[in-house]
Amino acid sequence: MESQWLDGLALGLHIPDGFLTTPVALAWWVLTVVAIAVAVRRTGSELDERQVPLMGVMAAFIFAAQMLNFPVLGGTSGHLLGGALAALLLGPWSGVLVMAVVVGLQALLFQDGGLLAMGANIFNMGVATALVGYGAGMPLLRLFGGRSWGLAIVGFVVAWLSVMVAALLTSVQLVLSGVPAAVAFPPMLFVHTFIGIGEGLITFAAIAFIIATRPDLVKSLAGVVSPAGLERRAGGGLIGGVTVVGLLFAVGAALASPLASGDPDGLERVAEDQGFLGRASDAPYAILPDYTIPGIDGSISTILSGVIGVALVFVLIYGITQAVRARRGDAPNA
Amino acid sequence: MSLTSSTLERYVDRISPVHALDARVKVLMTLGYILTLAFLPNGEWAALAGLAGLLWWGVWQARIGLGLVLRRAFVALPFALVAVSLVFARPGAPLFDLTIGPWQLTASDAGLIAFISVVIKSWLSVQAALMLIATTQVVDVFLALRAFRLPTVLVAVMAFAYRYLFVLIDEASRMLRARECRSAAHHGRRGGGSIGWRAAVVGQMVGTLFLRSYERSERIYVAMLSRGYRGEVRTLDTQPLDSRDRGTLIGVLATLALIIYAALVW
Amino acid sequence: MSESIPRPALAVHGLRHVYPDGTVALSTIDLTVAAGEKVALVGPNGAGKSTLLLHLNGVLRATAGQVAVAGTLVGERTLAEIRARVGMVFQDPDDQLFSPTVFDDVAFGPLHMGYPRDEVTRRVAAALEQVGMAGFERRMPHHLSLGQRKRVAIATVLSMDPAILALDEPSAGLDPRARRSLVTLLQQLPQAMLVSTHDMRLVRDVFPRMVVLSGGMIVADAPSATLLADAALLDSYGLEAP
């Protein structure tokens, strides 16, 4: 069981305590509390009493769904974060609450992410993913004229986007806490460009499955109004704003990363070489110039420390997954 | 052989002075401890040693074994590597040069101090969180959160999530096992399908799990209605803190304040 | 592959399994199942039946001893091959069926093995034909009855052309009609079988040989007719005569 949580760390988004400075951690706690308060208000009326068991079980579902993984390369695995999926299936504010509970329980039960850093973690993986997922998803859905299969395609796009936004926010918080931008941004965004594709593919297939099996559940959703018949329409202004910001962030990140083609075949080719680890530590040389914009002084040592950071992160992820594999071999029932 | 019981659950039923404390006290002490660590300036080794001593004394009191806590606390290690960059990024007196290929990195003393401080703080914070959950029933933590005026809906959702968490993790584990059993290959031929196909399979598993979870929640809701649920979540009133709870809380918080004060003033 | 003496479908020697917490789940199991032989594995809950089955395809690793399937030793390097030779079917078909359609699910094994598209299609059709579910290709497992899902779950491993089927409680929860058709299906399938069950009527109807497991040990291994007539033996292991 523990191995699963180690695997989860490969996402690199659960910030432990100690890495964010206190003002940064507290500032994000404030934002998260505000977001949760809005979400509670929007979802918690007595008229919708069904929501408590539904959202509780859905939080458990996201938690368990994050375990379902698939081998990608070199012992690493792709799996779900789930924020965009939750928002598309349940609506943005229910999605926020569900994800907040997921992230909170991960920190509480499995020490996956810190308690002081929980505000930031909930914001990155819960609030941002759900609001970006829904906020970007609804206008996109209109393009498909409410056709239900459109939802699956939209799911791919917004799932990728939500992962990029979460990675970007995590990087921003680390940089505000004194980590050099060259260490925080390139590896985070680079790795999550691919993790995001995995997220997108899984989200796409999950929604397609649900549409095929229980179209009644998603009919209302694809019609852009009350998802799964549970939630009234969300506030347009805030979500629109979040979407625009999220889109800008993600598009910028994608442009900056030369491999962010959104093309699964490219990923496949890289994976088939089994040479991803080697490539990954090379690639930042190409990426770095673009990242001099957000506040890097451009000195060679800063850039190099970024490169070393990338290499270390990859070596570490590789090492952990190998260790986890070894442990699984010893005790597959544990 | 449950596949999923958290390894920490074994320790929750032990009897110790720490286990006997009210959950609210333990939640406050944990938060106070982690905040103290966060406010501590870098390089305050004496204060860090004092905080570590305080925590390990508590672990000893709780009879859960320091080894377990220390080992489990390494979950934060991957992030420590991000912090390595601090060694070379902080301005300060140069310590040594590291030559990698044509490049040279200069480590600074301030950077090294920042790095070591961050790693120790992170390590101790995880241990504090572990202590809380190894000595407190999760349900009592929820009640404590409720007592701290967290919205009822949120706490109720957390409680439901916790109740069904292990049920669904078991379901997911069984699916993974069934998939593993059919993941075959021919001798000498590369199996496994394409990455896209693998992702699609996982997506289908996620979809299956969603539908089963959704339908389960509908059954739960019906079962709740049939037992008189009307949409509000009721909880028992919590007991007032006794004198031992209050004494411990005040003692620990005062010690933490003293450590911070000593570190900032001296 | 082309030896004159037929290899047993399954050969287990001195198999022992100790869980990480120190519980001895299996102690010194010796068991041989001939090609095409159908063996029932009975015993109370917790006797180690599921643990034994999970050793056949290496999901669990032996603490000591060895397992060979159709002549290939189960080990780290042979795992992928072994998975194709052992058709493992779990008690709850919902665990096994995770694809949107019956076709996709039965195709999972062959696709994972890298067969070309038309070969996959052929194998799926043949497997569904064998379990009497031809024509259900486009149906969603979610909408099938429990009996139908159990048949599809068996088809998902038949499509991989296994040497031995390992079934866990195949008749649990079935209504009489579905149970009867399962009996017929198991009688007709040519593969060797090791089937864990509490259903003594199923044992009587399908399995000529019966292995009783208790406390992680084989306590009886004889023709079913003999053991089912031994009231004292059945009683001492908490089993009931059919």
mmCIF file of N, CA and C in Angstrom, chain A residues 4-5 8 11 14 60-69 78-83 99 102-103 106 112 125, chain B residues 172 206 209:
data_model
loop_
_atom_site.group_PDB
_atom_site.id
_atom_site.type_symbol
_atom_site.label_atom_id
_atom_site.label_comp_id
_atom_site.label_asym_id
_atom_site.label_seq_id
_atom_site.Cartn_x
_atom_site.Cartn_y
_atom_site.Cartn_z
ATOM 1 N N GLN A 4 2.065 2.649 -3.215
ATOM 2 C CA GLN A 4 1.194 3.482 -4.047
ATOM 3 C C GLN A 4 1.415 4.956 -3.756
ATOM 4 N N TRP A 5 1.620 5.236 -2.497
ATOM 5 C CA TRP A 5 1.786 6.655 -2.172
ATOM 6 C C TRP A 5 3.146 7.143 -2.643
ATOM 7 N N GLY A 8 2.681 7.933 -6.075
ATOM 8 C CA GLY A 8 1.984 9.196 -6.207
ATOM 9 C C GLY A 8 2.927 10.383 -6.136
ATOM 10 N N LEU A 11 4.251 12.421 -9.069
ATOM 11 C CA LEU A 11 3.548 13.597 -9.564
ATOM 12 C C LEU A 11 4.250 14.865 -9.108
ATOM 13 N N HIS A 14 2.488 17.145 -4.358
ATOM 14 C CA HIS A 14 2.141 17.224 -2.937
ATOM 15 C C HIS A 14 3.299 17.869 -2.186
ATOM 16 N N ALA A 60 -13.778 9.401 -2.126
ATOM 17 C CA ALA A 60 -13.136 8.092 -1.998
ATOM 18 C C ALA A 60 -12.823 7.523 -3.374
ATOM 19 N N PHE A 61 -13.731 7.777 -4.326
ATOM 20 C CA PHE A 61 -13.515 7.287 -5.699
ATOM 21 C C PHE A 61 -12.272 7.928 -6.315
ATOM 22 N N ILE A 62 -12.147 9.248 -6.204
ATOM 23 C CA ILE A 62 -10.977 9.919 -6.782
ATOM 24 C C ILE A 62 -9.698 9.372 -6.135
ATOM 25 N N PHE A 63 -9.751 9.219 -4.817
ATOM 26 C CA PHE A 63 -8.614 8.677 -4.080
ATOM 27 C C PHE A 63 -8.211 7.313 -4.649
ATOM 28 N N ALA A 64 -9.209 6.436 -4.820
ATOM 29 C CA ALA A 64 -8.915 5.093 -5.320
ATOM 30 C C ALA A 64 -8.515 5.135 -6.791
ATOM 31 N N ALA A 65 -9.153 6.035 -7.555
ATOM 32 C CA ALA A 65 -8.854 6.106 -8.989
ATOM 33 C C ALA A 65 -7.418 6.549 -9.220
ATOM 34 N N GLN A 66 -6.874 7.323 -8.279
ATOM 35 C CA GLN A 66 -5.485 7.743 -8.423
ATOM 36 C C GLN A 66 -4.519 6.561 -8.342
ATOM 37 N N MET A 67 -5.004 5.438 -7.793
ATOM 38 C CA MET A 67 -4.161 4.242 -7.720
ATOM 39 C C MET A 67 -4.073 3.520 -9.051
ATOM 40 N N LEU A 68 -5.086 3.690 -9.898
ATOM 41 C CA LEU A 68 -5.131 2.932 -11.149
ATOM 42 C C LEU A 68 -4.088 3.531 -12.077
ATOM 43 N N ASN A 69 -3.052 2.776 -12.342
ATOM 44 C CA ASN A 69 -1.943 3.341 -13.090
ATOM 45 C C ASN A 69 -1.639 2.492 -14.315
ATOM 46 N N GLY A 78 1.821 6.251 -15.342
ATOM 47 C CA GLY A 78 0.877 7.341 -15.518
ATOM 48 C C GLY A 78 -0.347 7.079 -14.679
ATOM 49 N N HIS A 79 -0.862 8.086 -14.068
ATOM 50 C CA HIS A 79 -2.135 7.919 -13.372
ATOM 51 C C HIS A 79 -2.842 9.261 -13.219
ATOM 52 N N LEU A 80 -3.967 9.205 -12.541
ATOM 53 C CA LEU A 80 -4.906 10.308 -12.582
ATOM 54 C C LEU A 80 -4.708 11.242 -11.397
ATOM 55 N N LEU A 81 -4.906 12.535 -11.645
ATOM 56 C CA LEU A 81 -5.020 13.484 -10.541
ATOM 57 C C LEU A 81 -6.507 13.656 -10.216
ATOM 58 N N GLY A 82 -7.307 13.873 -11.264
ATOM 59 C CA GLY A 82 -8.743 13.730 -11.110
ATOM 60 C C GLY A 82 -9.551 15.001 -10.929
ATOM 61 N N GLY A 83 -8.885 16.144 -10.753
ATOM 62 C CA GLY A 83 -9.627 17.368 -10.492
ATOM 63 C C GLY A 83 -10.572 17.743 -11.631
ATOM 64 N N MET A 99 -12.252 17.392 -4.166
ATOM 65 C CA MET A 99 -10.791 17.371 -4.274
ATOM 66 C C MET A 99 -10.134 17.880 -2.990
ATOM 67 N N VAL A 102 -10.071 15.030 -0.746
ATOM 68 C CA VAL A 102 -9.061 14.052 -1.181
ATOM 69 C C VAL A 102 -7.665 14.494 -0.722
ATOM 70 N N VAL A 103 -7.319 15.736 -1.040
ATOM 71 C CA VAL A 103 -5.978 16.228 -0.700
ATOM 72 C C VAL A 103 -5.800 16.288 0.820
ATOM 73 N N GLN A 106 -5.274 12.809 2.138
ATOM 74 C CA GLN A 106 -3.947 12.298 1.787
ATOM 75 C C GLN A 106 -2.898 12.815 2.765
ATOM 76 N N ASP A 112 0.999 12.560 2.798
ATOM 77 C CA ASP A 112 1.310 12.898 1.421
ATOM 78 C C ASP A 112 0.976 14.376 1.245
ATOM 79 N N MET A 125 -4.204 21.383 -6.434
ATOM 80 C CA MET A 125 -4.733 20.122 -6.954
ATOM 81 C C MET A 125 -6.252 20.047 -6.875
ATOM 82 N N ALA B 172 -10.347 -1.044 -6.278
ATOM 83 C CA ALA B 172 -9.336 -0.683 -7.264
ATOM 84 C C ALA B 172 -8.200 -1.695 -7.265
ATOM 85 N N VAL B 206 -11.213 3.526 -14.583
ATOM 86 C CA VAL B 206 -11.672 4.672 -13.802
ATOM 87 C C VAL B 206 -13.172 4.874 -13.998
ATOM 88 N N LEU B 209 -15.065 2.249 -12.115
ATOM 89 C CA LEU B 209 -15.033 2.541 -10.687
ATOM 90 C C LEU B 209 -15.974 3.697 -10.359
#
